[in-house]
Short mmCIF file of N, CA and C in Angstrom, two decimals:
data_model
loop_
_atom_site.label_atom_id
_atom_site.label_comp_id
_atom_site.label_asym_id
_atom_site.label_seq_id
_atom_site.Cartn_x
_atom_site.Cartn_y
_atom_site.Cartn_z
N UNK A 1 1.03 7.43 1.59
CA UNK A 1 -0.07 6.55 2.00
C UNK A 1 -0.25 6.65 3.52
N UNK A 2 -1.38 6.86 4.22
CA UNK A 2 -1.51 6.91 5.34
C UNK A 2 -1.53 5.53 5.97
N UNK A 3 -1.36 5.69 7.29
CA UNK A 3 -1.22 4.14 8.19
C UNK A 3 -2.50 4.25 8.11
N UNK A 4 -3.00 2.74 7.80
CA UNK A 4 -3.69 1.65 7.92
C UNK A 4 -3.64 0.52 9.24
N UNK A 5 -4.63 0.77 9.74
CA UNK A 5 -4.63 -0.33 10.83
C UNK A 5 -5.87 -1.37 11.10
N UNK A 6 -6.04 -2.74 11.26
CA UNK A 6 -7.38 -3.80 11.84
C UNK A 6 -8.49 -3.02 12.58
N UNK A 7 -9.37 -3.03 12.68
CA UNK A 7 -10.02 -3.17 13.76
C UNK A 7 -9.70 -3.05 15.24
N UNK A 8 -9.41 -4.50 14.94
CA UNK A 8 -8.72 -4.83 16.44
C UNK A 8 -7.58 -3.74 16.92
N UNK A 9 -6.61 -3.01 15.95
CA UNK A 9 -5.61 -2.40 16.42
C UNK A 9 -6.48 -1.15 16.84
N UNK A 10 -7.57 -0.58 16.06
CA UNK A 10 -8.11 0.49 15.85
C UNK A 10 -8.38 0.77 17.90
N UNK A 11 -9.22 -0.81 18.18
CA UNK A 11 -9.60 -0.90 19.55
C UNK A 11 -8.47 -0.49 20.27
N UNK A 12 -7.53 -0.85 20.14
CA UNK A 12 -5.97 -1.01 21.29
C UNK A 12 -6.35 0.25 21.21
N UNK A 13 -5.85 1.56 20.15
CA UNK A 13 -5.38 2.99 20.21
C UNK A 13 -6.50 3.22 20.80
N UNK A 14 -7.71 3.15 20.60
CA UNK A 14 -8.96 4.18 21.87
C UNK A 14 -8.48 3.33 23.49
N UNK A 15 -8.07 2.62 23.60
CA UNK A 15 -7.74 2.22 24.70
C UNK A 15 -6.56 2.91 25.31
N UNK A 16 -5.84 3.24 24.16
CA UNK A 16 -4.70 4.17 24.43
C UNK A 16 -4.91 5.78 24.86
N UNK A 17 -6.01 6.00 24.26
CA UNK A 17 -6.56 7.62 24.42
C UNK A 17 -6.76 8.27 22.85
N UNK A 18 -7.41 7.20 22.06
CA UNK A 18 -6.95 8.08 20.73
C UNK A 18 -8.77 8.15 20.54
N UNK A 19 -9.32 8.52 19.59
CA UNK A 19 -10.28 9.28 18.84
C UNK A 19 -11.23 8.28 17.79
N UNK A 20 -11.90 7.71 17.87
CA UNK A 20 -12.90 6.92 16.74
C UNK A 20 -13.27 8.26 16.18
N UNK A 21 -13.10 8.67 14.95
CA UNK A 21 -14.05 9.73 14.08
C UNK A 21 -14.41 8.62 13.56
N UNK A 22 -15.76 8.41 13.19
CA UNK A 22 -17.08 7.80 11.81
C UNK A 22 -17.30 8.79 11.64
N UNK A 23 -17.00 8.23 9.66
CA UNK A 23 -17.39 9.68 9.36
C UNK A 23 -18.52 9.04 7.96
N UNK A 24 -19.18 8.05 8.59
CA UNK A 24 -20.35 8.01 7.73
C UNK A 24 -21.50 8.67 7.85
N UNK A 25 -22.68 8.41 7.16
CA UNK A 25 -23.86 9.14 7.42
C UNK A 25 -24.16 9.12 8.73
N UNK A 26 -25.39 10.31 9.01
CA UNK A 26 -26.04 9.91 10.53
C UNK A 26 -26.60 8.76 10.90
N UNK A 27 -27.64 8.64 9.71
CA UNK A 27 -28.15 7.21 9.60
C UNK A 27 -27.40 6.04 9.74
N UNK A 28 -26.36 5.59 9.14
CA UNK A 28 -25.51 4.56 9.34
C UNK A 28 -24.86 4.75 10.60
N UNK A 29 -24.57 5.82 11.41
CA UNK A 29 -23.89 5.85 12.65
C UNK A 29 -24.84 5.61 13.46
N UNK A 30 -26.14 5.76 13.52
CA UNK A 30 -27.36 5.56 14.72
C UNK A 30 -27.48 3.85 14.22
N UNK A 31 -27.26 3.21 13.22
CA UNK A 31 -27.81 1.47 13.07
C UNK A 31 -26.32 1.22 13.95
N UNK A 32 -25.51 1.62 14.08
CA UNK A 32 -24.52 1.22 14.92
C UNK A 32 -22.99 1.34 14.63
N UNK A 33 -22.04 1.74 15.89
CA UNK A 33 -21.05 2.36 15.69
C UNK A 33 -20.12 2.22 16.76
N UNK A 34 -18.36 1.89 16.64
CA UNK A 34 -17.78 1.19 17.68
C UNK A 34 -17.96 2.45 19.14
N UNK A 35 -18.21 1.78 19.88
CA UNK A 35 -18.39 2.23 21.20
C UNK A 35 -17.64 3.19 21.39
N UNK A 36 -18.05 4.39 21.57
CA UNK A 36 -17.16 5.57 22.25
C UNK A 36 -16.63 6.38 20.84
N UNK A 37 -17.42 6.22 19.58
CA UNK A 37 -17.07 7.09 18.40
C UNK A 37 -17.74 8.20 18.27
N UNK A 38 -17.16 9.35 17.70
CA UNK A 38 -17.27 10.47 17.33
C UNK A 38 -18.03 10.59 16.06
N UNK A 39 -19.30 11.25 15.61
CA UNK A 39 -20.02 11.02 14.16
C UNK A 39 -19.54 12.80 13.30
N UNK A 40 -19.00 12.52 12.20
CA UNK A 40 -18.99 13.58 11.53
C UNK A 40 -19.17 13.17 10.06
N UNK A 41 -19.83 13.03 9.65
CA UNK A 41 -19.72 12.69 8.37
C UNK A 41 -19.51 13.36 7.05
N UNK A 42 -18.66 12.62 6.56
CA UNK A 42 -17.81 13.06 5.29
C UNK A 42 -18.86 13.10 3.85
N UNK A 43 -19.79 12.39 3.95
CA UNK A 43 -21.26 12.87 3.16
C UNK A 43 -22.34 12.23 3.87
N UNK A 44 -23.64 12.82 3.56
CA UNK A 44 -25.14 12.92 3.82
C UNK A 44 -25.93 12.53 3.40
N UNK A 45 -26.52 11.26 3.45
CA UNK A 45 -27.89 10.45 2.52
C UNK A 45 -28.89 11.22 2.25
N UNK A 46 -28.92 11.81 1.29
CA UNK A 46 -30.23 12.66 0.94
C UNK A 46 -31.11 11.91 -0.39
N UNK A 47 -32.43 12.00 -0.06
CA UNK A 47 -33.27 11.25 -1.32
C UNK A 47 -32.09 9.97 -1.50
N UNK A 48 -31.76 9.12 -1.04
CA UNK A 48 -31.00 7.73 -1.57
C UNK A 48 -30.15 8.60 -2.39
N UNK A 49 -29.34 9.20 -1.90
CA UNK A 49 -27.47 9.70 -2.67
C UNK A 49 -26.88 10.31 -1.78
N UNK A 50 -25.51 10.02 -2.01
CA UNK A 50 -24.66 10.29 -1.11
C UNK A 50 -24.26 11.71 -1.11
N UNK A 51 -23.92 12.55 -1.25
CA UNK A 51 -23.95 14.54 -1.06
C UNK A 51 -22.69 14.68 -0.28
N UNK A 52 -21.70 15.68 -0.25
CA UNK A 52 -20.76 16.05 0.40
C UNK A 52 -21.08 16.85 1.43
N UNK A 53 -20.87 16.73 2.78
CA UNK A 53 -20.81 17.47 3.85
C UNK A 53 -20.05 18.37 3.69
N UNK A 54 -20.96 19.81 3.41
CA UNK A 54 -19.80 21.00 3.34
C UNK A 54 -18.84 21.40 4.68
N UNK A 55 -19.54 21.50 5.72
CA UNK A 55 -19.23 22.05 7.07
C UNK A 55 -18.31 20.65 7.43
N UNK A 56 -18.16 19.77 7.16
CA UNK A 56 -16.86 18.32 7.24
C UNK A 56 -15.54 19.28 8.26
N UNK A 57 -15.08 20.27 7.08
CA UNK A 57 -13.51 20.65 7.61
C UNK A 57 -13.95 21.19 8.76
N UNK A 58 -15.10 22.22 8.76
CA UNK A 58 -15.06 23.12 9.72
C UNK A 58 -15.63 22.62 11.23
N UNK A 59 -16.37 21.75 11.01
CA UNK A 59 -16.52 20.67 12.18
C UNK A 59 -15.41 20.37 13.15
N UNK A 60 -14.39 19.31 12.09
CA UNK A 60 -14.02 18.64 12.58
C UNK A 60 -12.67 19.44 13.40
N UNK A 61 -12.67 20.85 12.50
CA UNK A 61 -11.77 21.79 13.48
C UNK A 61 -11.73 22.12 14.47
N UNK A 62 -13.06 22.24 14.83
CA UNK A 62 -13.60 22.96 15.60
C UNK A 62 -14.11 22.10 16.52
N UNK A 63 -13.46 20.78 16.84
CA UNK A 63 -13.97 19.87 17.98
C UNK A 63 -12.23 19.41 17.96
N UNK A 64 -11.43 19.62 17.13
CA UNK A 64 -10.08 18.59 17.61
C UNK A 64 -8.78 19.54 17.17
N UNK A 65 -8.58 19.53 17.84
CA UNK A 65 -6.86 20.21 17.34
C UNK A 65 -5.72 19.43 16.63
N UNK A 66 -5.29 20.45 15.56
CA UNK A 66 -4.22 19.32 14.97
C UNK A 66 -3.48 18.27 15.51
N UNK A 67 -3.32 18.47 16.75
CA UNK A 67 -2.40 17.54 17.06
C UNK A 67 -3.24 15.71 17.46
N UNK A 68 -4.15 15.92 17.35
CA UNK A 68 -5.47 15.00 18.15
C UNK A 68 -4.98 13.70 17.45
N UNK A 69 -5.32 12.83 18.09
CA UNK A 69 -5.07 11.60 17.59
C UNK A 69 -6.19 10.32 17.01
N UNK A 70 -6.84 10.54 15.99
CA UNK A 70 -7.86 9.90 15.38
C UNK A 70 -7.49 9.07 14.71
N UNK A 71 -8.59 7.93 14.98
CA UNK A 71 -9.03 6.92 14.32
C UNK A 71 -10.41 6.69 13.57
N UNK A 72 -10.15 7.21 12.03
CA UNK A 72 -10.85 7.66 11.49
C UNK A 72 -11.78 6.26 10.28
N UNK A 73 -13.02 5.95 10.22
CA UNK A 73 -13.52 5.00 10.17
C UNK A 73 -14.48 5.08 9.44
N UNK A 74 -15.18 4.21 8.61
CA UNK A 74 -16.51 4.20 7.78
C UNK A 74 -17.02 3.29 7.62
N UNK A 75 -17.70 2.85 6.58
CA UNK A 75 -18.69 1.57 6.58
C UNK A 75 -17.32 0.31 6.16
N UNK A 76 -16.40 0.36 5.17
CA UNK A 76 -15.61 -0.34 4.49
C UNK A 76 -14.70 -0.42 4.24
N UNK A 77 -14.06 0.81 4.63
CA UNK A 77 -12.62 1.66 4.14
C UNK A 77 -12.78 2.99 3.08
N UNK A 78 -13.44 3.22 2.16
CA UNK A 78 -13.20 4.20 1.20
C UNK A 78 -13.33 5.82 1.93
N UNK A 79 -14.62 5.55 2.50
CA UNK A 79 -14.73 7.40 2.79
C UNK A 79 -13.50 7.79 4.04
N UNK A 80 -13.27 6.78 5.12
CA UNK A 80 -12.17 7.32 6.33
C UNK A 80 -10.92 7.32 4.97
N UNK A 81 -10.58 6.80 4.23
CA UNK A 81 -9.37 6.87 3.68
C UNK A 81 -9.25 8.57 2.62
N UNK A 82 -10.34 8.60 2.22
CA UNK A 82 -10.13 9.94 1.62
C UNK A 82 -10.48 11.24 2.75
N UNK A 83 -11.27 10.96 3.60
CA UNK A 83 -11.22 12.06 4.81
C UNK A 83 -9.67 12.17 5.60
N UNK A 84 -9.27 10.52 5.92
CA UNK A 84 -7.92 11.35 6.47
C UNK A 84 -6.71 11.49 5.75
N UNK A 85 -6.71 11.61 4.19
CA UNK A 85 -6.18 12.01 2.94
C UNK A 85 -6.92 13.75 2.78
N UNK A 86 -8.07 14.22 3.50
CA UNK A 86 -8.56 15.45 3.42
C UNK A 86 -7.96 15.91 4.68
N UNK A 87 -8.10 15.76 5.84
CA UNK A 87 -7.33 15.79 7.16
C UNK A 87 -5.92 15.89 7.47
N UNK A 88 -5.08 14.95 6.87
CA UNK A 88 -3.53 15.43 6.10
C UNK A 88 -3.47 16.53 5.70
N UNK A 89 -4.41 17.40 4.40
CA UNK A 89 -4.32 18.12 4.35
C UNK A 89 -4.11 19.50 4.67
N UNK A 90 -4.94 19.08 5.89
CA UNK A 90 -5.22 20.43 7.02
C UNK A 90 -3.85 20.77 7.91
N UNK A 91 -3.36 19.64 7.89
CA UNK A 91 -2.31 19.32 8.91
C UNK A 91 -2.55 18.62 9.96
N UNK A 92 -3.29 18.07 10.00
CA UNK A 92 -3.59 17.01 10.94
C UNK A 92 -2.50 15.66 10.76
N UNK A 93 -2.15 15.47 11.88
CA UNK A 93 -0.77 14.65 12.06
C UNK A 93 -0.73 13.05 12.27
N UNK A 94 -1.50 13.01 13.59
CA UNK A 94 -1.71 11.68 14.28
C UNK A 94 -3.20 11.12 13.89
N UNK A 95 -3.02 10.54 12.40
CA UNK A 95 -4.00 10.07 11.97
C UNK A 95 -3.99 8.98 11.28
N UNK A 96 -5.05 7.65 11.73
CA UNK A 96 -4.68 6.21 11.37
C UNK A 96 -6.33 5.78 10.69
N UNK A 97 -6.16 5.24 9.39
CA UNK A 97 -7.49 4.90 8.64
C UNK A 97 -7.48 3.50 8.80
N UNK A 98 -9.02 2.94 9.33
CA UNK A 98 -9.18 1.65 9.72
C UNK A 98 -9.49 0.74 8.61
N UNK A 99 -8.93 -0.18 8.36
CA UNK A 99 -9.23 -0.51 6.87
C UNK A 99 -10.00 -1.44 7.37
N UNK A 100 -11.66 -1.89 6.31
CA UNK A 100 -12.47 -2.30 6.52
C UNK A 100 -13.84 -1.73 7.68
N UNK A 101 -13.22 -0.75 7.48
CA UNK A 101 -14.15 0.21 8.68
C UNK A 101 -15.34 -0.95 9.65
N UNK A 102 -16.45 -0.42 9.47
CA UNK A 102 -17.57 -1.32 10.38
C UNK A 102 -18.12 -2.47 10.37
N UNK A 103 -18.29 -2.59 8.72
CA UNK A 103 -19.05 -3.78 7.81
C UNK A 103 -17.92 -4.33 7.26
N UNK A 104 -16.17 -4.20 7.17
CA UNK A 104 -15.61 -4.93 6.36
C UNK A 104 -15.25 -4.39 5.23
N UNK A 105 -14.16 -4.94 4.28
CA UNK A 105 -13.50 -4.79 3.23
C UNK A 105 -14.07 -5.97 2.33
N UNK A 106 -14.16 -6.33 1.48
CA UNK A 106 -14.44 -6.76 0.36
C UNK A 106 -13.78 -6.96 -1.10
N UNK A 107 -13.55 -7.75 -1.81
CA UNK A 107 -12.87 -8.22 -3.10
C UNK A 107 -13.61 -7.51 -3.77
N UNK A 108 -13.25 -7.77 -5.42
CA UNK A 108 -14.46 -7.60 -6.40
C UNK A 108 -15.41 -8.46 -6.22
N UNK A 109 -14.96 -9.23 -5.73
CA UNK A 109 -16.14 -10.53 -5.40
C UNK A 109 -17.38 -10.68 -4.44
N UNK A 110 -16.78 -10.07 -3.90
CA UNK A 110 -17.90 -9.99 -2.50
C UNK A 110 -17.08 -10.63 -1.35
N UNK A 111 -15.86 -11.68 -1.33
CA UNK A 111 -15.59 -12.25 -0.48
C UNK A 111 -14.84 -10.93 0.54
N UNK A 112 -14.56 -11.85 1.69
CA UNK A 112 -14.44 -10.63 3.24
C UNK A 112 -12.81 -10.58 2.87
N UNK A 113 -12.10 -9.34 2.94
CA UNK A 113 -10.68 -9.51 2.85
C UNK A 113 -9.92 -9.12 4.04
N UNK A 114 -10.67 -7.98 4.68
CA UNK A 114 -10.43 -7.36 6.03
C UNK A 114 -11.53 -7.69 6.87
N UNK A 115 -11.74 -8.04 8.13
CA UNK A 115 -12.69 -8.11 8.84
C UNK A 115 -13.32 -6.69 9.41
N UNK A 116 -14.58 -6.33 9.52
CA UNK A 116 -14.85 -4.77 10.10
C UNK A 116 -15.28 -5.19 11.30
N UNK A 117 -15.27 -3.93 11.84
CA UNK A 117 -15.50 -3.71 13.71
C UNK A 117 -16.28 -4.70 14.05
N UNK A 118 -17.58 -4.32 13.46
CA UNK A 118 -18.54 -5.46 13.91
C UNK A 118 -18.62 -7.11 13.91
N UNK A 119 -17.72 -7.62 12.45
CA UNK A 119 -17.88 -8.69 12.36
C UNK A 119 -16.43 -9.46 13.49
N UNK A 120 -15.58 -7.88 13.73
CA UNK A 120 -14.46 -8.50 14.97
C UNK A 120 -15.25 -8.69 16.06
N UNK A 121 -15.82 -8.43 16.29
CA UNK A 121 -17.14 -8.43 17.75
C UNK A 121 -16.56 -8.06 18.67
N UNK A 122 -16.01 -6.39 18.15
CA UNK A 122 -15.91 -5.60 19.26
C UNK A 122 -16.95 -4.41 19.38
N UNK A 123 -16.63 -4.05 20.69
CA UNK A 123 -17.96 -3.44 21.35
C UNK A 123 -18.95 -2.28 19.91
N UNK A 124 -19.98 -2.19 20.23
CA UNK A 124 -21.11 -1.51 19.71
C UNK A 124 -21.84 -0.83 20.72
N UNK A 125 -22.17 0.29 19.75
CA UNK A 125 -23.26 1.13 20.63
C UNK A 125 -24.02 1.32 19.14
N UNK A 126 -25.64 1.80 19.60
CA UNK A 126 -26.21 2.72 18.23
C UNK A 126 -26.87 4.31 19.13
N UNK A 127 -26.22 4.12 20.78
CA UNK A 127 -26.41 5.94 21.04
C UNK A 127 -25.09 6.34 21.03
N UNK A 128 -25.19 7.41 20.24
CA UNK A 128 -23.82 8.39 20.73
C UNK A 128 -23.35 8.54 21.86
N UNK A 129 -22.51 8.37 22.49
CA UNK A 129 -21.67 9.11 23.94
C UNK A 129 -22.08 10.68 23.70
N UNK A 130 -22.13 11.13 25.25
CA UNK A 130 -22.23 12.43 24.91
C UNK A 130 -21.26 13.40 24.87
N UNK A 131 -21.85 14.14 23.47
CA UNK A 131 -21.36 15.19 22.85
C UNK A 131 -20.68 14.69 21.79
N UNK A 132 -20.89 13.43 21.40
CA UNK A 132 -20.11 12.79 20.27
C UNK A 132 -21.26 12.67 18.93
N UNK A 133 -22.58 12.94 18.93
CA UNK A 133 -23.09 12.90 18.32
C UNK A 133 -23.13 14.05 17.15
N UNK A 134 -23.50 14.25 15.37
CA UNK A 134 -22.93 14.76 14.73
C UNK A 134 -23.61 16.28 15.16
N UNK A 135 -24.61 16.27 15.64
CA UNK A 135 -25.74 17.32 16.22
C UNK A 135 -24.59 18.62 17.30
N UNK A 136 -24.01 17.71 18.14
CA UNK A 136 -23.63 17.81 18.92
C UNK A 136 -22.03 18.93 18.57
N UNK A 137 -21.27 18.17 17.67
CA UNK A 137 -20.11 18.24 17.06
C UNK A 137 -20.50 19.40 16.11
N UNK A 138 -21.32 19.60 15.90
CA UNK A 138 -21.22 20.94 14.57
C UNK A 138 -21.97 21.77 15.21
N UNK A 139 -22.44 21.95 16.29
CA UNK A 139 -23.23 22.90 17.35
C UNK A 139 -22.11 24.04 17.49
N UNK A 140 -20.38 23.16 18.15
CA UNK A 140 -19.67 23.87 18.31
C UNK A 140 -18.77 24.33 17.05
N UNK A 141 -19.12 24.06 15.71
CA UNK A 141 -18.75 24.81 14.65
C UNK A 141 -19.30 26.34 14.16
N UNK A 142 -20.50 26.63 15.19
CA UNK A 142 -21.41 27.71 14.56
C UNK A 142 -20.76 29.31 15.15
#
């Protein structure tokens, strides 16, 4: 099982020098995304469905070296948890999945179980930093 960490902890490690990957859609990363994150997304809203980002591995190679230290993130928890369960794979080492990603974790119920980035009311952006944008990040995959 990979480490799991808050929000809030997620903040400490970029404070430390570590890596926000979001790896949700583009769309969901431009409505907004913790300050100073990296967009690669692990699938692609096409016609209203979600689609697998083929170029995902080769991206994210090709901007970070195994050893890199990411904090890997999504709308809720599900997609950062199977990307850095795909990322393990690669050999990627120093890697921590934010549980409740942006919007929060959720019961079957609907009630909040984890708080997400946003509802911790820590910082937001909806422009990319530069060169963090997904445009940007798979430029240097080609």
């Amino acid at each position: 099982m990979p480490k799991r960490v808050t929000p809030e902890e997620a903040a400490q490690l970029m404070a430390a020098g570590w890596q926000y990957l979001d790896v949700r859609s583009i769309p969901e990363f431009e409505q907004g995304h913790p300050r100073g994150a990296a967009n690669v997304p692990l699938m692609h809203a096409q016609a209203g469905r979600m689609t697998p980002n083929g170029l995902f591995q080769k991206v994210v190679e090709a901007n970070y070296p195994r050893d890199a230290k990411l904090v890997v993130g999504c709308k809720s928890g599900g997609r950062s948890l199977q990307a850095v369960g795909l990322l393990g794979s690669l050999g990627y080492q120093n890697l921590v999945d934010v549980r409740g990603g942006f919007f929060g974790e959720r019961d079957a119920m609907g009630r909040p179980v984890v708080a997400g980035w946003a509802e911790a009311g820590l910082p937001v952006d909806t422009q990319a930093g530069a060169g963090l944008a997904y445009a940007d990040l798979e430029a240097k995959a080609r």
